Coordinates of C-alpha atoms in Angstrom, one line a residue:
M1 CA 124.0 112.8 14.0
P2 CA 123.3 113.7 17.8
A3 CA 122.9 117.3 18.0
A4 CA 126.2 118.8 19.7
R5 CA 126.4 119.3 23.1
Q6 CA 125.7 122.9 24.2
S7 CA 128.3 124.2 27.1
R8 CA 127.3 126.4 29.2
Q9 CA 130.0 129.1 30.9
W10 CA 129.2 131.1 33.6
I11 CA 130.3 134.2 35.1
G12 CA 130.4 135.1 38.8
C13 CA 132.3 138.5 40.9
I14 CA 133.2 138.5 44.1
R15 CA 133.7 141.4 45.6
I16 CA 135.6 141.6 48.9
P17 CA 136.2 144.5 50.2
D18 CA 140.0 145.7 51.5
F19 CA 140.8 141.8 51.0
P20 CA 144.1 143.0 52.2
V21 CA 142.4 143.9 55.8
Q22 CA 140.5 140.7 55.4
A23 CA 143.1 138.2 55.1
E24 CA 145.1 139.7 58.5
L25 CA 141.8 139.5 60.4
A26 CA 142.0 135.7 59.4
R27 CA 145.5 135.6 60.6
R28 CA 145.6 137.6 63.0
P29 CA 141.8 137.2 65.3
E30 CA 143.4 139.3 68.2
L31 CA 143.3 142.4 65.4
R32 CA 139.5 141.6 65.3
G33 CA 138.1 144.9 66.5
R34 CA 140.7 146.8 67.5
P35 CA 142.6 150.1 65.1
F36 CA 145.2 148.6 62.5
A37 CA 146.5 149.9 58.9
I38 CA 149.1 148.6 56.4
T39 CA 151.8 149.7 55.4
A40 CA 152.2 150.3 51.4
R41 CA 155.7 149.0 51.5
P42 CA 157.5 145.6 53.2
F43 CA 159.1 147.3 56.4
T44 CA 162.8 146.9 55.5
G45 CA 164.2 148.4 58.0
G46 CA 165.5 152.0 58.9
T47 CA 162.1 154.8 60.1
T48 CA 158.9 153.6 58.9
A49 CA 157.5 157.2 59.6
A50 CA 156.8 158.3 56.4
M51 CA 155.8 155.2 54.7
P52 CA 152.6 155.4 53.3
L53 CA 149.4 153.5 54.6
A54 CA 147.8 151.3 51.8
H55 CA 145.1 149.3 53.9
C56 CA 143.0 150.6 57.0
S57 CA 140.6 148.6 59.6
P58 CA 137.5 150.1 60.3
E59 CA 138.1 151.0 63.4
A60 CA 141.2 153.3 61.9
S61 CA 139.2 154.6 59.7
E62 CA 137.1 155.8 62.5
R63 CA 139.6 157.6 64.2
G64 CA 140.1 159.1 61.0
V65 CA 143.0 156.9 59.4
R66 CA 143.0 157.1 55.5
P67 CA 144.7 155.1 53.0
G68 CA 148.0 157.5 51.4
M69 CA 148.2 158.9 54.8
P70 CA 151.8 158.5 56.8
V71 CA 152.6 156.0 59.4
R72 CA 153.6 159.4 61.9
E73 CA 150.1 160.7 60.8
C74 CA 148.2 157.6 61.6
I75 CA 150.1 157.6 64.8
A76 CA 148.9 161.1 66.2
L77 CA 144.8 159.8 65.0
C78 CA 145.0 156.9 66.5
R79 CA 148.1 156.1 69.3
D80 CA 147.2 152.4 70.3
A81 CA 146.8 151.4 66.1
A82 CA 148.6 148.3 64.8
V83 CA 150.6 149.4 61.4
L84 CA 150.7 145.8 60.3
S85 CA 154.0 145.3 57.0
P86 CA 152.2 143.7 53.9
D87 CA 151.9 140.0 52.7
P88 CA 151.4 139.6 49.6
E89 CA 152.5 136.0 49.5
W90 CA 149.6 135.7 52.0
Y91 CA 147.6 137.3 49.9
R92 CA 148.1 135.7 47.0
S93 CA 148.1 132.6 48.5
L94 CA 145.1 133.0 50.5
H95 CA 143.1 134.6 47.0
D96 CA 144.5 131.5 45.5
A97 CA 142.5 129.3 48.0
F98 CA 139.8 130.9 47.7
L99 CA 140.1 130.7 43.9
D100 CA 140.1 127.5 44.0
A101 CA 137.0 126.9 46.6
L102 CA 135.0 128.4 44.3
E103 CA 136.1 126.3 42.1

């Protein structure tokens, strides 16, 4: 009787720091080198001044912009920062494509 065939499974961990920031840079290369931040929730109309930030680019971080701060504080610290609405569907599709490529 032939020996049972052993299968090997590999487990890996790949961490992409601040994935939404990287996703926006992939989609909008004109943001490279510029300060920008991504809000915690999509824009739905009305005022966004009190909306908290979820992510910020390294250039925005260098100027004191931090996740959790309201948009109005971001603009006060960094007048030229672009403030983006998050796009979870885009992030999910990019994540899925990345995983497919790894398989």
